[in-house]
PDB file of C-alpha atoms in Angstrom:
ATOM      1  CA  UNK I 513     -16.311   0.438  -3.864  1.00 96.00           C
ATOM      2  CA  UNK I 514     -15.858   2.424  -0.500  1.00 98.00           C
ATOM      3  CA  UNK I 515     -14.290   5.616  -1.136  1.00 98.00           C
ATOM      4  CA  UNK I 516     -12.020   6.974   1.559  1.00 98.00           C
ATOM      5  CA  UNK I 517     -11.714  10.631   1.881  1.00 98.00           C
ATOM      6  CA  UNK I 518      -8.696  12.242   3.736  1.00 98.00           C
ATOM      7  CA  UNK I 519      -8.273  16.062   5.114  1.00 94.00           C
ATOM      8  CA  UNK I 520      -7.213  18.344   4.984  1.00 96.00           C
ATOM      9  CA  UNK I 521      -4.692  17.760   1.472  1.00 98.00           C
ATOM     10  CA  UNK I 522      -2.071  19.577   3.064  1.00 98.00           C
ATOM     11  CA  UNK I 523      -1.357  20.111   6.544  1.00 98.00           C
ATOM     12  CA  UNK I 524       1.319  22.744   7.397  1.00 97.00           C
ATOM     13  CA  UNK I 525       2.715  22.402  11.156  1.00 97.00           C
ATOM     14  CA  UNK I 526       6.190  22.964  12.945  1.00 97.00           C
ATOM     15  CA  UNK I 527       8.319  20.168  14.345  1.00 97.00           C
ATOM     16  CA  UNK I 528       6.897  19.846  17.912  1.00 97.00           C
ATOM     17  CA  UNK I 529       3.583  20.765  17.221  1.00 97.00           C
ATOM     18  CA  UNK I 530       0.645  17.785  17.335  1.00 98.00           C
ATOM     19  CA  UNK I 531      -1.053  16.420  14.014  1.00 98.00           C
ATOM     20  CA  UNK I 532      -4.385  15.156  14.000  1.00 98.00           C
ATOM     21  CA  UNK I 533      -5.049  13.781  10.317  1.00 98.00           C
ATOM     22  CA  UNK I 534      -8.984  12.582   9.375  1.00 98.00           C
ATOM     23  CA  UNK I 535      -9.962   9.937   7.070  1.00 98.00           C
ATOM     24  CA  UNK I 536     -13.906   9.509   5.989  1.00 98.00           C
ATOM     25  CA  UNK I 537     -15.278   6.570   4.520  1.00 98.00           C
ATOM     26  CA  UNK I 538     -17.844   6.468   2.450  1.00 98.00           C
ATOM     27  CA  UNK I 539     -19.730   3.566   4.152  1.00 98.00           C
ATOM     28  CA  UNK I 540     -18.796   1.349   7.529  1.00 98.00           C
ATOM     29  CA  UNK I 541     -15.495  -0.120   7.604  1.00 98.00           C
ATOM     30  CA  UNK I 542     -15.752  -1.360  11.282  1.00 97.00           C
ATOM     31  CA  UNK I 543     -11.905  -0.708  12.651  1.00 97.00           C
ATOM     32  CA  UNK I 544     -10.618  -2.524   9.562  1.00 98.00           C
ATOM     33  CA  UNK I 545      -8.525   0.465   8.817  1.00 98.00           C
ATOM     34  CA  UNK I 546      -4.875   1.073   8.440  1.00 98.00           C
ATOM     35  CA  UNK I 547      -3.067   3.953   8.284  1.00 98.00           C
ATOM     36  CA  UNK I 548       0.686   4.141   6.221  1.00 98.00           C
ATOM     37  CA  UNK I 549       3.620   6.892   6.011  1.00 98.00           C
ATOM     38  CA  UNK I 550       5.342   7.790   2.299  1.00 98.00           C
ATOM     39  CA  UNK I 551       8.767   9.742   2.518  1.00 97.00           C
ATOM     40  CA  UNK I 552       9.348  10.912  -0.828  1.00 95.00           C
ATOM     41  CA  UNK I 553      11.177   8.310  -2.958  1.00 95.00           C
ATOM     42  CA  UNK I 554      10.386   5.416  -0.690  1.00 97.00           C
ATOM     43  CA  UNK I 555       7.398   2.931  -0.204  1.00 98.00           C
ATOM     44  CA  UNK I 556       4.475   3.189   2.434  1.00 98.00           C
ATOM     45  CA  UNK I 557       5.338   2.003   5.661  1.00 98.00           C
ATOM     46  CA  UNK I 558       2.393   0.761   7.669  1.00 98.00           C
ATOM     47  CA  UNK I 559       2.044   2.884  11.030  1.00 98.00           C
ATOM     48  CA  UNK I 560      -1.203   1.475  12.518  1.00 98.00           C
ATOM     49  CA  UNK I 561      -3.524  -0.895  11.845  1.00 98.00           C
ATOM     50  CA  UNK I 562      -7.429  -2.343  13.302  1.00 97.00           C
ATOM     51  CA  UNK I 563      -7.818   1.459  13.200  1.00 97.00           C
ATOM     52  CA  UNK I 564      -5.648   1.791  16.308  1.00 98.00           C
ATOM     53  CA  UNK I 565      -2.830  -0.604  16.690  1.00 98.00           C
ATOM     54  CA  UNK I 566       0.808   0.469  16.323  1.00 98.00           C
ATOM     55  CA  UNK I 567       2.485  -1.884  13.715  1.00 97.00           C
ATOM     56  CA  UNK I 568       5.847  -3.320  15.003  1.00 95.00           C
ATOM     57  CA  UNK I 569       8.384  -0.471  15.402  1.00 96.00           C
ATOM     58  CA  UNK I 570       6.198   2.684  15.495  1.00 98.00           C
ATOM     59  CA  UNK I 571       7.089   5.093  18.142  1.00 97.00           C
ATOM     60  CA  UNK I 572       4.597   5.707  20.483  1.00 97.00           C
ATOM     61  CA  UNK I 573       4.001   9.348  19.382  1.00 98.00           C
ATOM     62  CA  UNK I 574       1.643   8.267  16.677  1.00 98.00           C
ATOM     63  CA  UNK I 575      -1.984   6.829  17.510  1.00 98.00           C
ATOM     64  CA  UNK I 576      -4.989   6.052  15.608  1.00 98.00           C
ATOM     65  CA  UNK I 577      -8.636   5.786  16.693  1.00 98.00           C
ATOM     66  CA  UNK I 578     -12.153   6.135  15.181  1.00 98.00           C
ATOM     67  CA  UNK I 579     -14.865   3.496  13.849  1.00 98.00           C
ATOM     68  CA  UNK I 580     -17.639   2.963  11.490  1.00 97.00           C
ATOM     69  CA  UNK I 581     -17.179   5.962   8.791  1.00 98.00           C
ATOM     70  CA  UNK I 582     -14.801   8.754  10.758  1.00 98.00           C
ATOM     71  CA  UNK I 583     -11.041   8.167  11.511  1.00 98.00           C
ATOM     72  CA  UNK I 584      -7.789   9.996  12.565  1.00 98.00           C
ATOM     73  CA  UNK I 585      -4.289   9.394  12.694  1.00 98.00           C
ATOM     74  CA  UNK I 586      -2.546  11.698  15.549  1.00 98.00           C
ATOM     75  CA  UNK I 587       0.881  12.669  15.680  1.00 98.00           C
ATOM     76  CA  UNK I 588       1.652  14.098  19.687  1.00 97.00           C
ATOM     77  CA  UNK I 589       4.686  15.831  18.611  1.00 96.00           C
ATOM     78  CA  UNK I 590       5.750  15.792  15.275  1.00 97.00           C
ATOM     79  CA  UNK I 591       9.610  14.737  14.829  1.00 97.00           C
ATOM     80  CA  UNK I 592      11.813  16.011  11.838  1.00 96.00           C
ATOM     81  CA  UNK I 593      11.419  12.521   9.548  1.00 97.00           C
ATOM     82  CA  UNK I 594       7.685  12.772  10.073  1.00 98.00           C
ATOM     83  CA  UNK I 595       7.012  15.511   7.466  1.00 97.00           C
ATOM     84  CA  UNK I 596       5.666  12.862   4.370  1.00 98.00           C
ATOM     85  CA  UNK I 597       2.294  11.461   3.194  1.00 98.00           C
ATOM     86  CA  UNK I 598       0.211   9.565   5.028  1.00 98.00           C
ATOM     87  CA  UNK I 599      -2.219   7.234   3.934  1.00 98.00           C
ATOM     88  CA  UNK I 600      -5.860   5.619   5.072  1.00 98.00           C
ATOM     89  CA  UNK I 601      -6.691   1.810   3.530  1.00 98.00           C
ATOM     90  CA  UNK I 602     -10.171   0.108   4.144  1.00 98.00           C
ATOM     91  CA  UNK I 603      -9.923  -4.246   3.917  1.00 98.00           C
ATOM     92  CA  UNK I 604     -13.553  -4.093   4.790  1.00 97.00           C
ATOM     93  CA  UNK I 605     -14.871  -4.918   1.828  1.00 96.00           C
ATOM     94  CA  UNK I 606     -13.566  -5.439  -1.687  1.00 95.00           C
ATOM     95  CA  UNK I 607     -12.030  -4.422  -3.411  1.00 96.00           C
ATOM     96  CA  UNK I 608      -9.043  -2.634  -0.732  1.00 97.00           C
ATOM     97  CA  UNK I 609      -8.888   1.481  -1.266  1.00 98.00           C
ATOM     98  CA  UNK I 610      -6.842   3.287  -0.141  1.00 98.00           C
ATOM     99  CA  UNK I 611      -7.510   7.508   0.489  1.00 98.00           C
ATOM    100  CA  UNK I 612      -5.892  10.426  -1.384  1.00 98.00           C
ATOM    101  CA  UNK I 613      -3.250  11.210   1.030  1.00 98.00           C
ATOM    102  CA  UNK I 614      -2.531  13.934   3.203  1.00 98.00           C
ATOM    103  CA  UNK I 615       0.819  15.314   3.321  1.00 98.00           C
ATOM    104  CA  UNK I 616       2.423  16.723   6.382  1.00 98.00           C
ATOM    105  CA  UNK I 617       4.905  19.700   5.547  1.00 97.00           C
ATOM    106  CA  UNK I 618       6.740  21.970   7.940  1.00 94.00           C
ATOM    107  CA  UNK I 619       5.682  24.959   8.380  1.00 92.00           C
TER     108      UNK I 619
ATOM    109  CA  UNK D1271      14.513  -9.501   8.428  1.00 95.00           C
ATOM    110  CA  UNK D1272      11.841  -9.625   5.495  1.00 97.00           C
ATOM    111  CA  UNK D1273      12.892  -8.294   2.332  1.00 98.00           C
ATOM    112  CA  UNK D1274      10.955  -7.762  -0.802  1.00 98.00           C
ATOM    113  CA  UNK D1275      13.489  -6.928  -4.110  1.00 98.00           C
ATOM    114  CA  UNK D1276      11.783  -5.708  -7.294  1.00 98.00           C
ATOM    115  CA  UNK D1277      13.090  -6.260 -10.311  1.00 98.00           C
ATOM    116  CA  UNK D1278      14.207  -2.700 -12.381  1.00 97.00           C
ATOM    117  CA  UNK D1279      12.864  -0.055 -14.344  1.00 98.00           C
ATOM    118  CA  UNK D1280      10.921  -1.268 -17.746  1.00 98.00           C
ATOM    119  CA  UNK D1281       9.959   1.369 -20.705  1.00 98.00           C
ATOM    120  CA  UNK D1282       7.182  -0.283 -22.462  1.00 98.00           C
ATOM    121  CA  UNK D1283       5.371   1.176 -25.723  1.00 98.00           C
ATOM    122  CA  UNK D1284       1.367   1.248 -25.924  1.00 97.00           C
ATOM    123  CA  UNK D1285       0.182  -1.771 -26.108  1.00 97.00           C
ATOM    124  CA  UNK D1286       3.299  -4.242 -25.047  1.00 98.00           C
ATOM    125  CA  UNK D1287       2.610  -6.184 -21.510  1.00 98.00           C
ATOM    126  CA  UNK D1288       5.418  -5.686 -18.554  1.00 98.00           C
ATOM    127  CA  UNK D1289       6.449  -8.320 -16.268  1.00 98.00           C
ATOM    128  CA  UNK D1290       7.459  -7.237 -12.351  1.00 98.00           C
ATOM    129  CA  UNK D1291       8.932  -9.307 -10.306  1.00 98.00           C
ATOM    130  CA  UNK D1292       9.627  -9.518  -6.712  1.00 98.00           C
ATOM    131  CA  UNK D1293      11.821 -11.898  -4.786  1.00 98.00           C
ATOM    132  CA  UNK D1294      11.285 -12.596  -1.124  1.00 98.00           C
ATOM    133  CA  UNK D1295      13.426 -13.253   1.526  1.00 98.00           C
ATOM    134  CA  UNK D1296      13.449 -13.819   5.449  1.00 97.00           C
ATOM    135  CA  UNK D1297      10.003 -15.598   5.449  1.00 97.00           C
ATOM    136  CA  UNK D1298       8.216 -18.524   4.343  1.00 97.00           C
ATOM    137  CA  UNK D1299       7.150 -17.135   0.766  1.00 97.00           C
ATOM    138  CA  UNK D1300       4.438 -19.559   0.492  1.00 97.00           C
ATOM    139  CA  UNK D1301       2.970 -18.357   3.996  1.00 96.00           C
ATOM    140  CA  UNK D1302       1.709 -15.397   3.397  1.00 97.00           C
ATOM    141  CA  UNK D1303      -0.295 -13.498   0.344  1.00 97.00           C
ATOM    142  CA  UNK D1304       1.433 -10.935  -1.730  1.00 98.00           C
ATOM    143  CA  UNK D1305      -0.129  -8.050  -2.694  1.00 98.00           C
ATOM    144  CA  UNK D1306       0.100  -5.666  -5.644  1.00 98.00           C
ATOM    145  CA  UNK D1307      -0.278  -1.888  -5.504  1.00 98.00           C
ATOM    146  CA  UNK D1308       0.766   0.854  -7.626  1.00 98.00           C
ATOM    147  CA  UNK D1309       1.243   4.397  -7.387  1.00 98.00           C
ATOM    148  CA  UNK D1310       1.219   6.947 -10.912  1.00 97.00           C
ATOM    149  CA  UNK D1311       3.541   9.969 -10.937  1.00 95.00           C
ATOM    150  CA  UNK D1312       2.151  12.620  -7.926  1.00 92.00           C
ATOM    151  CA  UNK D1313      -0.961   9.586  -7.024  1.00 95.00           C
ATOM    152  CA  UNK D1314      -2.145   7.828  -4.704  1.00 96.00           C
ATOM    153  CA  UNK D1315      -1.995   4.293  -4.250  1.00 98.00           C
ATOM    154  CA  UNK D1316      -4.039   1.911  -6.100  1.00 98.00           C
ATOM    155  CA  UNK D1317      -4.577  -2.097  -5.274  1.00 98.00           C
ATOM    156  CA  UNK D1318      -4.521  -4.658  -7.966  1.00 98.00           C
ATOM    157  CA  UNK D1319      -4.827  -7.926  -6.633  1.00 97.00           C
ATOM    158  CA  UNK D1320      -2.852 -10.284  -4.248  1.00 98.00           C
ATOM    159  CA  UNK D1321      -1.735 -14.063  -4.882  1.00 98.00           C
ATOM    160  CA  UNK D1322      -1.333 -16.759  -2.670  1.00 97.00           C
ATOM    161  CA  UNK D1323       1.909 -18.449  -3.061  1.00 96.00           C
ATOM    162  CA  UNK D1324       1.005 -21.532  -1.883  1.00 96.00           C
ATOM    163  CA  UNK D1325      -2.386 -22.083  -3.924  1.00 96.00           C
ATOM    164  CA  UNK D1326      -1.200 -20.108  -6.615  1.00 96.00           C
ATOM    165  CA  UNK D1327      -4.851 -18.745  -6.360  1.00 96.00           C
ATOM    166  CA  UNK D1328      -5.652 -14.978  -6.919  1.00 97.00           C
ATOM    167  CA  UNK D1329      -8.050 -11.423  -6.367  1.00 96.00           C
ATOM    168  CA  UNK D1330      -7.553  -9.024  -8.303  1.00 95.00           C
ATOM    169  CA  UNK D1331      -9.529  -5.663  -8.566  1.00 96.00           C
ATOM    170  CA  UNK D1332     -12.462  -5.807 -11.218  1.00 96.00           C
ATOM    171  CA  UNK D1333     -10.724  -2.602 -12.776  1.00 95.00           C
ATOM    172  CA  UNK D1334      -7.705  -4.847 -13.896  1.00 96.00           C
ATOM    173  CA  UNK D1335      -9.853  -7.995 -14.419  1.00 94.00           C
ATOM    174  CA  UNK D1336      -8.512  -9.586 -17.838  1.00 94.00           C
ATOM    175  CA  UNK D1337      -5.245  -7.710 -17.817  1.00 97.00           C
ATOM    176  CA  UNK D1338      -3.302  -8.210 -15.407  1.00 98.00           C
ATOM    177  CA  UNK D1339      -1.975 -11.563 -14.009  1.00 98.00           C
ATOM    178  CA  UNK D1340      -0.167 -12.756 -11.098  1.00 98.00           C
ATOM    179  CA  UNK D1341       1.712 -16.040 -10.772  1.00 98.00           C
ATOM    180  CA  UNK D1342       4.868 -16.927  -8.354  1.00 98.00           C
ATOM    181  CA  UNK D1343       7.938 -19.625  -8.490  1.00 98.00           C
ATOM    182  CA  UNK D1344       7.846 -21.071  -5.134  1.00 97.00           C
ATOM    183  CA  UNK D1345      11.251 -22.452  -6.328  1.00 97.00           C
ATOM    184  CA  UNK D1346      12.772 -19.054  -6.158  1.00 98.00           C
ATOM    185  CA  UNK D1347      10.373 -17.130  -3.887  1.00 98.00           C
ATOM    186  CA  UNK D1348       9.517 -14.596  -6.622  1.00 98.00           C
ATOM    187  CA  UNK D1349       6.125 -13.636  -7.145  1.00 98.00           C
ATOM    188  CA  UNK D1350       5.239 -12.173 -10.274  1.00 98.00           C
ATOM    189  CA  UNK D1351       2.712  -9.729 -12.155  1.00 98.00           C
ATOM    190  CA  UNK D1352       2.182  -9.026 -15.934  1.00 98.00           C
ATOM    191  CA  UNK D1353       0.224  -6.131 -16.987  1.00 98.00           C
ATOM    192  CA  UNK D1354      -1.273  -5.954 -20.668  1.00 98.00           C
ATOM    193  CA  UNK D1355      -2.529  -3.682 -22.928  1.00 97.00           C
ATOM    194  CA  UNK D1356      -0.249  -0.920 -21.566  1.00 98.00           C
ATOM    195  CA  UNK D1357      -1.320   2.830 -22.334  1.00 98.00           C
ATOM    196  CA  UNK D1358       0.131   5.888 -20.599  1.00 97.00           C
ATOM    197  CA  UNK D1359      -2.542   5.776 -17.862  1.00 97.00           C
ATOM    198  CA  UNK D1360      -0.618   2.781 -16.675  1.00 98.00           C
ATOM    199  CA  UNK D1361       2.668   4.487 -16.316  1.00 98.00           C
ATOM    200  CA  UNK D1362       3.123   4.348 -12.615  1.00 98.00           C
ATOM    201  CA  UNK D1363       5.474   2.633  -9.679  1.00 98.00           C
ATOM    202  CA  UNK D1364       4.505  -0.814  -8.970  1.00 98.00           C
ATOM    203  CA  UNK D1365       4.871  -2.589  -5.628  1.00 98.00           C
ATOM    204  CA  UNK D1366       4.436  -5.690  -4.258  1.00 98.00           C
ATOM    205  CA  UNK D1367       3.918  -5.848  -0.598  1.00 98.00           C
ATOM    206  CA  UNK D1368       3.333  -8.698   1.862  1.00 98.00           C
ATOM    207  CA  UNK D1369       0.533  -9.538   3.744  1.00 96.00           C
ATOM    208  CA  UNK D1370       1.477  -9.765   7.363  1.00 94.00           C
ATOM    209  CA  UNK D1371      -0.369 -12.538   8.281  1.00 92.00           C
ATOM    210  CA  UNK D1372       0.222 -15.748   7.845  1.00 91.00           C
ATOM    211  CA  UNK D1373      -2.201 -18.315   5.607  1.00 87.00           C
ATOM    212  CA  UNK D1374      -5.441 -16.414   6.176  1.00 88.00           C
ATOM    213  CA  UNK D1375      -4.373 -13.117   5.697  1.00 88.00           C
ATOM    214  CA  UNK D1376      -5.525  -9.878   6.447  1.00 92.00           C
ATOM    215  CA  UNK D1377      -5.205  -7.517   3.852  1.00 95.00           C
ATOM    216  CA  UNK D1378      -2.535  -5.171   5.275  1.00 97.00           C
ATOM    217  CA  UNK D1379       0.313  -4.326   3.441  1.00 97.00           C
ATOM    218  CA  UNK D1380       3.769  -4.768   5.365  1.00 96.00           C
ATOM    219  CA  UNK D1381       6.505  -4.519   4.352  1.00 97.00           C
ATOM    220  CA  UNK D1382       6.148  -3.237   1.109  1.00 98.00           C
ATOM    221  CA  UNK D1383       8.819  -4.127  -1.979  1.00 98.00           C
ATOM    222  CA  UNK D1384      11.369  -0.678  -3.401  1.00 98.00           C
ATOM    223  CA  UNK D1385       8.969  -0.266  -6.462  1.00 98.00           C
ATOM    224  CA  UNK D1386       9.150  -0.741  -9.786  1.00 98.00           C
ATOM    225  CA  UNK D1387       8.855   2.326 -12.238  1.00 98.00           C
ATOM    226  CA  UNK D1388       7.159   1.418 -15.789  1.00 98.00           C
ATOM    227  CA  UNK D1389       7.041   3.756 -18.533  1.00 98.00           C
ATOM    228  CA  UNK D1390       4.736   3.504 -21.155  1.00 98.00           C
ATOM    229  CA  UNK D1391       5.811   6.200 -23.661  1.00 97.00           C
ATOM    230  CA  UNK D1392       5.463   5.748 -27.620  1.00 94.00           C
TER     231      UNK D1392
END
């Protein structure tokens, strides 16, 4: 099972300010990673996908890249509703994992 | 627009089985997988399988091999999964979420269902 690792656990940051959130896996996943926002009380929503693609919807302010074992979502200039949990997911190999979660609070 | 409805809350006792089910709409149900994931109080997310609507045919995740299965009603666009041998470790928010591409599938989750919260209290 690939094991995803995200950091840091808690990342405290004013509205305005850029996030850059990192997501390790424990072995290759090629780009076959996705990337997904939780508001508290509400599903995942999926941001980005292929490790960089903005799913349908998702402002331009958010961008993923990385490849092979190393990720990170950014976040240019964080907006009021983008304070939640955020979310890594491998489908590289079975079965699909997803990472602990790092959560985005103002500061 | 796609829409995935859950069915409601369910308190279970050790040992009973829970059945979740969630009803599609805005899509061909039978063209695209649906996936399973759930989430316990404060957790992470956790896969448990997907089906395939059209095939009926499933994955699941070895951890929930022999307990949990997933069938659908193509009749009604509802896709369905039963859990067994509940215990409190399986107390959690269940979601069903659909695969966003069509036939093959790619093992993305979008959009995702409201959840499901189960209970498994004595």
């Amino acid at each position: 099972e690939i094991v995803l690792t995200q950091s840091p656990v808690t990342l405290s940051l004013s509205p305005g300010e850029r996030a850059t959130l990192s997501c390790r896996a424990s072995q290759s996943v090629s780009s076959y990673l996705a990337w997904y926002q939780q508001k508290p009380g509400q599903a995942p929503r999926l941001l980005i996908y292929d490790a960089s693609n903005r799913a349908t919807g998702i402002p331009g302010r958010f961008s993923g890249s990385g490849s092979g074992t190393d990720f990170t979502l950014s976040i240019s200039s964080l907006e009021p509703e983008d304070f939640a949990v955020y979310y890594c997911q491998q489908r590289s190999t079975w079965p699909l994992t997803f990472g602990g979660g790092t959560k985005v609070e103002i500061k | 627009q796609v829409q995935l409805v859950q069915s409601g809350t369910e308190v279970k006792k050790p040992g009973a089985s829970v059945k979740v089910s969630c009803t599609a709409s805005g899509y061909t149900f039978t063209g695209h997988y649906m996936h399973w994931v759930r989430q316990a109080p404060g957790q992470g997310l956790e896969w448990m399988g997907r089906i395939n609507p059209n095939s009926g045919g499933t994955n699941c995740a070895q951890k929930f091999q022999g307990r949990v299965t997933m069938t659908r009603d193509t009749s009604i666009s509802t896709a369905y999964m039963e859990l067994s041998g509940l215990t409190s470790d399986d107390t959690a928010i269940y979601y069903c979420a659909r695969d966003p591409k069509p036939v093959a599938g790619i093992n993305w989750f979008d959009p995702w269902g409201q959840g499901t919260l189960v209970t498994v209290s004595s």
